[in-house]
Amino acid sequence: MNKKLMTNFFAMLFILFTLLPFGLSTNAASNDVTRGDFVKELVGKLNVELGDGSNLSFTDVPKDLAPYVEKAVELNLIKGKSATSFGPNDKLTRQQAFVISARGLVNENASFSVLDKFKDAHLIAKTHKQDLANAVAANILQGFDDNTIRPRDYVTSAQMQSIVERFVAEYKLPAAKTTMDLQILGTTDIHTNLANYNYYLDADSADVGLANTAALIEQARAENPNTLLFDNGDLIQGTPLGSYKALENVLKPGEVHPAIAALNALKYDGGTLGNHEFNYGLAFLDEVLNDAQYPVVNANTYDAKTKKHMYTPYVILDKEVVDHTGKKHTLKIGVTGIVPTKIVEWDAIHLAGKVDMQKPVEAVKEIVPEIQKAGADVIVVLSHSGIGEDTYVEGAENVGYQIAQIEGIDALITGHSHLTFPGDYKDLKNVDQEKGTINGVPTVMAGSYGSHLGVIDLKLELQGSKWVVVDGQGSIHTIKKEGLQPSKTVLNAIKEAHEGTLKYIRQPVGETTAPIHSYFSMVQDDPSIQIVTQAQKWFIEKELKGTADEKTPLLSAGAPFKAGSRNNPADYTNIPVGPLAIKNMADIYHYDNTVATIKVTGAQAIEWLEMAAGIFATIDPNKTEEQNIIDPEARSYNFDVLDGLTYQIDVTSPAKYDRRGNLTDEKANRIKNVQYAGKPIDLKQEFIIITNNYRVGGSYGATFKNANGSNVTNYAYENRQAVVDYIMDNKTINPAADNNWSFVPFPANTKVIYQTAKDAQKVIPAGSSIKYLGDTVGGFGKYLIQ
């Protein structure tokens, strides 16, 4: 019995330092034992390996004692008086010592009456009376000859030695825990930025490219061989290389897509699908994926006819790993992924009637228990969805935050929004930027175009026969690192496609007599939008010739795609007067959208403009300090200009719609003086708005779609191709803005500020109302809009 009880005794020692009161006098004898003395003696006699004390959170422990206290905490012997205080110089009383003995050696409570024989029993603290009664009943506490127990006397050095010796004789150190560090790497939104090359500038680039990211991947793998690598989608579209393989030198059966070739060469362990994977249709996507040497998972895309998963919903990967002792194990890694449900609207021309979608959060909630049942030790979710908001809104596009609330997920790789985490999303609840967790789940979002590598570090512990994740953190590493050399592995894998793309983008298509830039595209009519709206109208006029809609007025919608979006001061179009090549077309029209039209009334056309005006902040006419005109969370591609109308925007008025097109103030009205053909617009007249599949599919343009979709026409023809064909047909173009819209003049005392590229100051015409004020944060310039 004694041996069993003495084993329990060790586990109870921590009570000494956490639960007992210390109302100690200052005139104790020199041989009285302190908390620090006891810990040093006890840990020293255990003959265990000590650390350096650097992991200790207590701030009142001297350096020479710190290793002993650190080890005692590690062995769960003690806790502090508080998170930062240990109290090493506090003295230990007899009462406290016998409480430890009683709680460590006695299983049954004794009657308080056993204390009656001691004259000073009344001095025992009420909270410890039961423990001392137990000690007396067990014959541990016998008292002195004068029938006292002297509970408040201090423990002497000799008494401490007796306690320690009894303990050490019986105690066996707990078996060392088997632990392991697992590293999970993630890329996202590569968008065919595979080479370290900017196809729009036709030059090498240190700012983009999987070839640059791969150098970070190689470094991370060298640091920890227990590494898995995943891609989070939006891989096959986004640069002229993507268009080249999808539309020009079209991928053939048996040919490996360059993006897949790169990921195969880097030995990715898995991937998921982004929304842009569906831009070229299901047949093309199948041809791309059938050469992947890694599993591609998606849990929320279904075949509309069979109602079955269209892609593998999850996989269990057997990963050989090495623990801290060098012993090999096989971990089971469960991996699943999701994509925004709006793909069926954005790419309706390819997916309508073929694909059904499940809400991402619901899909993950359903699939995680299946992965657990399949025996996964670690569960990784590849979420091609932005992190979004901490308050869920039904139908939200970005739900990474809500996915991080689902029990059972050990690591979350996000994307889609082209932002970073840790870094962005600082204002959300339960977000730890320093540790890189959301709702306790290690999470990464690695920017876009290969700009960052997401790194999730998990610490696992073997508990019985099961590996358990006991800690984890997320971080991102930038490719903007001195001395970083692009990976030859990637460059060799994509060599043929890259060289073919260069020939493709350098093909001449015509000339421009006016410069085409997007520096001020959010605050004045702009040539980079004008060329798009001209080309779209040219195409649709031909399509409608001889139809019932030939005479229906056309309004051509265009938005600035490259306007410093997502805090990128280099993300602008700037094409000088002179020759135009294919690469310039990709620069002007950044996405592989297809042309779509929607028939609306004049009143609806005004509402379209009200929604577009939601990107502006509300300017207070009574303030004299600087006010930024753009909502910092707005996306430039949501600011449609409607060529064919003339109108003004009053930004001193509250917005009727927010930046996402949601109604916020029904009575607000920013759009003023709308005219068609020089006269006030007829609110009942029919118009055809020329736009793209994204705007009528899932963006605010879908608001005006009839229930049966009869007022929408989708064309299997790219908006970018319309620009190319328009220029080639006309040879020489003049895209100078026609200034069909402007702001209602600002009050004289306001200082309305717009941030754009520093180089924009070079293209401000003489006499302009725009004034350059100087540089600002993040590499932008600050301009006064008057």
PDB file of C-alpha atoms in Angstrom, residues 25-205:
ATOM      1  CA  SER A  25       6.886  35.906   9.376  1.00  0.00           C
ATOM      2  CA  THR A  26      10.151  37.633   8.548  1.00  0.00           C
ATOM      3  CA  ASN A  27      12.151  36.316  11.536  1.00  0.00           C
ATOM      4  CA  ALA A  28      12.439  32.702  10.422  1.00  0.00           C
ATOM      5  CA  ALA A  29      15.481  30.677  11.392  1.00  0.00           C
ATOM      6  CA  SER A  30      18.333  30.500   8.943  1.00  0.00           C
ATOM      7  CA  ASN A  31      17.745  26.834   8.240  1.00  0.00           C
ATOM      8  CA  ASP A  32      14.101  27.334   7.221  1.00  0.00           C
ATOM      9  CA  VAL A  33      13.280  25.968   3.776  1.00  0.00           C
ATOM     10  CA  THR A  34      12.125  28.270   0.960  1.00  0.00           C
ATOM     11  CA  ARG A  35      10.133  27.361  -2.110  1.00  0.00           C
ATOM     12  CA  GLY A  36      13.261  27.747  -4.175  1.00  0.00           C
ATOM     13  CA  ASP A  37      15.292  25.548  -1.793  1.00  0.00           C
ATOM     14  CA  PHE A  38      12.760  22.778  -1.945  1.00  0.00           C
ATOM     15  CA  VAL A  39      12.465  22.764  -5.743  1.00  0.00           C
ATOM     16  CA  LYS A  40      16.230  22.769  -6.217  1.00  0.00           C
ATOM     17  CA  GLU A  41      16.732  19.913  -3.741  1.00  0.00           C
ATOM     18  CA  LEU A  42      13.891  17.833  -5.108  1.00  0.00           C
ATOM     19  CA  VAL A  43      14.730  18.224  -8.808  1.00  0.00           C
ATOM     20  CA  GLY A  44      18.432  17.791  -8.098  1.00  0.00           C
ATOM     21  CA  LYS A  45      17.834  14.437  -6.330  1.00  0.00           C
ATOM     22  CA  LEU A  46      15.694  13.220  -9.225  1.00  0.00           C
ATOM     23  CA  ASN A  47      18.819  13.295 -11.400  1.00  0.00           C
ATOM     24  CA  VAL A  48      17.001  14.574 -14.487  1.00  0.00           C
ATOM     25  CA  GLU A  49      18.437  16.537 -17.413  1.00  0.00           C
ATOM     26  CA  LEU A  50      17.974  20.283 -16.981  1.00  0.00           C
ATOM     27  CA  GLY A  51      17.293  22.969 -19.555  1.00  0.00           C
ATOM     28  CA  ASP A  52      18.626  26.527 -19.471  1.00  0.00           C
ATOM     29  CA  GLY A  53      15.519  28.079 -17.900  1.00  0.00           C
ATOM     30  CA  SER A  54      14.700  30.126 -21.003  1.00  0.00           C
ATOM     31  CA  ASN A  55      11.161  28.766 -21.300  1.00  0.00           C
ATOM     32  CA  LEU A  56      10.188  29.939 -17.836  1.00  0.00           C
ATOM     33  CA  SER A  57       7.406  32.544 -17.668  1.00  0.00           C
ATOM     34  CA  PHE A  58       8.146  33.534 -14.060  1.00  0.00           C
ATOM     35  CA  THR A  59      10.024  36.828 -13.811  1.00  0.00           C
ATOM     36  CA  ASP A  60      11.097  36.551 -10.157  1.00  0.00           C
ATOM     37  CA  VAL A  61      13.315  33.445 -10.416  1.00  0.00           C
ATOM     38  CA  PRO A  62      17.103  34.018 -10.395  1.00  0.00           C
ATOM     39  CA  LYS A  63      19.172  32.538 -13.233  1.00  0.00           C
ATOM     40  CA  ASP A  64      20.836  29.839 -11.137  1.00  0.00           C
ATOM     41  CA  LEU A  65      17.465  28.538  -9.920  1.00  0.00           C
ATOM     42  CA  ALA A  66      15.600  28.896 -13.247  1.00  0.00           C
ATOM     43  CA  PRO A  67      16.614  25.491 -14.746  1.00  0.00           C
ATOM     44  CA  TYR A  68      15.299  23.675 -11.635  1.00  0.00           C
ATOM     45  CA  VAL A  69      12.006  25.563 -11.558  1.00  0.00           C
ATOM     46  CA  GLU A  70      11.620  25.088 -15.324  1.00  0.00           C
ATOM     47  CA  LYS A  71      12.039  21.316 -14.938  1.00  0.00           C
ATOM     48  CA  ALA A  72       9.631  21.173 -11.981  1.00  0.00           C
ATOM     49  CA  VAL A  73       7.002  22.948 -14.087  1.00  0.00           C
ATOM     50  CA  GLU A  74       7.697  20.628 -17.002  1.00  0.00           C
ATOM     51  CA  LEU A  75       7.178  17.596 -14.721  1.00  0.00           C
ATOM     52  CA  ASN A  76       3.929  19.123 -13.381  1.00  0.00           C
ATOM     53  CA  LEU A  77       5.347  19.307  -9.846  1.00  0.00           C
ATOM     54  CA  ILE A  78       4.598  22.958  -9.328  1.00  0.00           C
ATOM     55  CA  LYS A  79       2.771  25.989 -10.593  1.00  0.00           C
ATOM     56  CA  GLY A  80       3.358  29.623  -9.801  1.00  0.00           C
ATOM     57  CA  LYS A  81       1.533  31.981  -7.523  1.00  0.00           C
ATOM     58  CA  SER A  82       0.518  33.728 -10.746  1.00  0.00           C
ATOM     59  CA  ALA A  83       1.388  33.507 -14.435  1.00  0.00           C
ATOM     60  CA  THR A  84       4.571  35.522 -13.895  1.00  0.00           C
ATOM     61  CA  SER A  85       5.326  35.051 -10.179  1.00  0.00           C
ATOM     62  CA  PHE A  86       6.807  32.017  -8.414  1.00  0.00           C
ATOM     63  CA  GLY A  87       7.869  33.437  -5.020  1.00  0.00           C
ATOM     64  CA  PRO A  88      11.149  31.519  -4.609  1.00  0.00           C
ATOM     65  CA  ASN A  89      11.965  33.132  -1.240  1.00  0.00           C
ATOM     66  CA  ASP A  90       8.664  32.295   0.481  1.00  0.00           C
ATOM     67  CA  LYS A  91       9.048  29.889   3.442  1.00  0.00           C
ATOM     68  CA  LEU A  92       7.459  26.449   3.876  1.00  0.00           C
ATOM     69  CA  THR A  93       5.441  25.593   7.040  1.00  0.00           C
ATOM     70  CA  ARG A  94       4.817  22.250   8.790  1.00  0.00           C
ATOM     71  CA  GLN A  95       1.123  22.581   8.015  1.00  0.00           C
ATOM     72  CA  GLN A  96       1.903  22.784   4.326  1.00  0.00           C
ATOM     73  CA  ALA A  97       4.310  19.863   4.450  1.00  0.00           C
ATOM     74  CA  PHE A  98       1.808  17.562   6.182  1.00  0.00           C
ATOM     75  CA  VAL A  99      -0.966  18.622   3.820  1.00  0.00           C
ATOM     76  CA  ILE A 100       1.254  17.390   0.982  1.00  0.00           C
ATOM     77  CA  SER A 101       1.968  14.140   2.829  1.00  0.00           C
ATOM     78  CA  ALA A 102      -1.684  13.524   3.645  1.00  0.00           C
ATOM     79  CA  ARG A 103      -2.932  14.240   0.157  1.00  0.00           C
ATOM     80  CA  GLY A 104      -0.198  12.110  -1.327  1.00  0.00           C
ATOM     81  CA  LEU A 105      -0.474   9.124   0.997  1.00  0.00           C
ATOM     82  CA  VAL A 106      -4.068   8.975   2.278  1.00  0.00           C
ATOM     83  CA  ASN A 107      -7.114   7.864   0.290  1.00  0.00           C
ATOM     84  CA  GLU A 108      -9.927   8.086   2.871  1.00  0.00           C
ATOM     85  CA  ASN A 109     -11.031  11.063   4.957  1.00  0.00           C
ATOM     86  CA  ALA A 110     -10.755  10.739   8.752  1.00  0.00           C
ATOM     87  CA  SER A 111     -12.985  12.240  11.432  1.00  0.00           C
ATOM     88  CA  PHE A 112     -12.008  15.722  12.644  1.00  0.00           C
ATOM     89  CA  SER A 113     -12.161  14.317  16.197  1.00  0.00           C
ATOM     90  CA  VAL A 114      -8.655  12.865  15.833  1.00  0.00           C
ATOM     91  CA  LEU A 115      -7.363  16.424  16.140  1.00  0.00           C
ATOM     92  CA  ASP A 116      -8.963  16.985  19.533  1.00  0.00           C
ATOM     93  CA  LYS A 117      -5.927  15.698  21.430  1.00  0.00           C
ATOM     94  CA  PHE A 118      -3.753  18.549  20.157  1.00  0.00           C
ATOM     95  CA  LYS A 119      -3.836  21.764  22.146  1.00  0.00           C
ATOM     96  CA  ASP A 120      -3.074  23.962  19.136  1.00  0.00           C
ATOM     97  CA  ALA A 121      -5.408  22.298  16.650  1.00  0.00           C
ATOM     98  CA  HIS A 122      -7.306  25.579  16.478  1.00  0.00           C
ATOM     99  CA  LEU A 123      -4.304  27.065  14.656  1.00  0.00           C
ATOM    100  CA  ILE A 124      -4.827  24.788  11.656  1.00  0.00           C
ATOM    101  CA  ALA A 125      -6.190  26.639   8.636  1.00  0.00           C
ATOM    102  CA  LYS A 126      -9.809  25.749   8.077  1.00  0.00           C
ATOM    103  CA  THR A 127      -9.173  24.810   4.437  1.00  0.00           C
ATOM    104  CA  HIS A 128      -6.556  22.216   5.511  1.00  0.00           C
ATOM    105  CA  LYS A 129      -8.199  20.721   8.611  1.00  0.00           C
ATOM    106  CA  GLN A 130      -9.324  17.599   6.745  1.00  0.00           C
ATOM    107  CA  ASP A 131      -5.851  16.992   5.335  1.00  0.00           C
ATOM    108  CA  LEU A 132      -4.207  17.185   8.776  1.00  0.00           C
ATOM    109  CA  ALA A 133      -6.895  14.925  10.284  1.00  0.00           C
ATOM    110  CA  ASN A 134      -6.068  12.418   7.551  1.00  0.00           C
ATOM    111  CA  ALA A 135      -2.351  12.741   8.359  1.00  0.00           C
ATOM    112  CA  VAL A 136      -2.990  12.046  12.064  1.00  0.00           C
ATOM    113  CA  ALA A 137      -5.235   9.042  11.314  1.00  0.00           C
ATOM    114  CA  ALA A 138      -2.550   7.589   9.043  1.00  0.00           C
ATOM    115  CA  ASN A 139       0.057   8.037  11.795  1.00  0.00           C
ATOM    116  CA  ILE A 140       2.032  10.404   9.550  1.00  0.00           C
ATOM    117  CA  LEU A 141       1.544  13.299  11.947  1.00  0.00           C
ATOM    118  CA  GLN A 142       2.162  12.360  15.593  1.00  0.00           C
ATOM    119  CA  GLY A 143       2.832  15.722  17.191  1.00  0.00           C
ATOM    120  CA  PHE A 144       5.224  16.761  19.970  1.00  0.00           C
ATOM    121  CA  ASP A 145       5.466  15.534  23.558  1.00  0.00           C
ATOM    122  CA  ASP A 146       3.521  18.562  24.772  1.00  0.00           C
ATOM    123  CA  ASN A 147       0.492  17.547  22.630  1.00  0.00           C
ATOM    124  CA  THR A 148       1.058  20.232  20.020  1.00  0.00           C
ATOM    125  CA  ILE A 149       1.577  19.963  16.247  1.00  0.00           C
ATOM    126  CA  ARG A 150       2.841  23.554  15.714  1.00  0.00           C
ATOM    127  CA  PRO A 151       1.270  23.929  12.225  1.00  0.00           C
ATOM    128  CA  ARG A 152       2.771  27.356  11.611  1.00  0.00           C
ATOM    129  CA  ASP A 153       6.362  26.422  12.343  1.00  0.00           C
ATOM    130  CA  TYR A 154       8.658  26.415   9.357  1.00  0.00           C
ATOM    131  CA  VAL A 155      10.069  23.205   7.860  1.00  0.00           C
ATOM    132  CA  THR A 156      13.784  22.857   8.583  1.00  0.00           C
ATOM    133  CA  SER A 157      16.472  21.639   6.259  1.00  0.00           C
ATOM    134  CA  ALA A 158      16.604  18.296   8.051  1.00  0.00           C
ATOM    135  CA  GLN A 159      12.853  17.804   7.669  1.00  0.00           C
ATOM    136  CA  MET A 160      13.082  18.716   3.972  1.00  0.00           C
ATOM    137  CA  GLN A 161      15.795  16.086   3.458  1.00  0.00           C
ATOM    138  CA  SER A 162      13.552  13.453   5.040  1.00  0.00           C
ATOM    139  CA  ILE A 163      10.631  14.352   2.742  1.00  0.00           C
ATOM    140  CA  VAL A 164      12.798  14.374  -0.362  1.00  0.00           C
ATOM    141  CA  GLU A 165      14.521  11.076   0.468  1.00  0.00           C
ATOM    142  CA  ARG A 166      11.212   9.300   1.109  1.00  0.00           C
ATOM    143  CA  PHE A 167       9.877  10.637  -2.166  1.00  0.00           C
ATOM    144  CA  VAL A 168      12.902   9.850  -4.352  1.00  0.00           C
ATOM    145  CA  ALA A 169      13.047   6.295  -2.999  1.00  0.00           C
ATOM    146  CA  GLU A 170       9.584   5.583  -4.373  1.00  0.00           C
ATOM    147  CA  TYR A 171       9.296   7.823  -7.403  1.00  0.00           C
ATOM    148  CA  LYS A 172       9.893   6.778 -10.984  1.00  0.00           C
ATOM    149  CA  LEU A 173      10.235   9.434 -13.664  1.00  0.00           C
ATOM    150  CA  PRO A 174       7.387   9.378 -16.178  1.00  0.00           C
ATOM    151  CA  ALA A 175       8.294   7.873 -19.508  1.00  0.00           C
ATOM    152  CA  ALA A 176       9.551  10.463 -22.021  1.00  0.00           C
ATOM    153  CA  LYS A 177       6.839  11.597 -24.441  1.00  0.00           C
ATOM    154  CA  THR A 178       7.210  10.686 -28.096  1.00  0.00           C
ATOM    155  CA  THR A 179       6.798  13.875 -30.120  1.00  0.00           C
ATOM    156  CA  MET A 180       7.243  15.027 -33.678  1.00  0.00           C
ATOM    157  CA  ASP A 181       7.222  18.265 -35.678  1.00  0.00           C
ATOM    158  CA  LEU A 182       5.107  18.207 -38.846  1.00  0.00           C
ATOM    159  CA  GLN A 183       5.388  21.008 -41.421  1.00  0.00           C
ATOM    160  CA  ILE A 184       2.602  21.776 -43.888  1.00  0.00           C
ATOM    161  CA  LEU A 185       3.364  24.129 -46.791  1.00  0.00           C
ATOM    162  CA  GLY A 186       0.744  25.878 -48.898  1.00  0.00           C
ATOM    163  CA  THR A 187       0.630  27.894 -52.108  1.00  0.00           C
ATOM    164  CA  THR A 188      -2.487  29.612 -53.409  1.00  0.00           C
ATOM    165  CA  ASP A 189      -3.736  31.712 -56.328  1.00  0.00           C
ATOM    166  CA  ILE A 190      -0.678  31.111 -58.504  1.00  0.00           C
ATOM    167  CA  HIS A 191      -2.775  32.065 -61.580  1.00  0.00           C
ATOM    168  CA  THR A 192      -0.195  30.563 -63.992  1.00  0.00           C
ATOM    169  CA  ASN A 193       2.533  32.803 -62.614  1.00  0.00           C
ATOM    170  CA  LEU A 194       4.909  29.875 -62.905  1.00  0.00           C
ATOM    171  CA  ALA A 195       8.117  31.488 -64.159  1.00  0.00           C
ATOM    172  CA  ASN A 196       9.742  34.433 -62.401  1.00  0.00           C
ATOM    173  CA  TYR A 197       8.374  36.564 -65.215  1.00  0.00           C
ATOM    174  CA  ASN A 198       5.931  39.449 -65.680  1.00  0.00           C
ATOM    175  CA  TYR A 199       4.320  38.839 -69.073  1.00  0.00           C
ATOM    176  CA  TYR A 200       2.691  42.276 -69.090  1.00  0.00           C
ATOM    177  CA  LEU A 201       6.046  44.022 -68.752  1.00  0.00           C
ATOM    178  CA  ASP A 202       7.769  41.279 -70.771  1.00  0.00           C
ATOM    179  CA  ALA A 203      10.567  41.107 -68.209  1.00  0.00           C
ATOM    180  CA  ASP A 204      11.988  38.947 -65.423  1.00  0.00           C
ATOM    181  CA  SER A 205      10.409  39.576 -62.033  1.00  0.00           C
TER     182      SER A 205
END
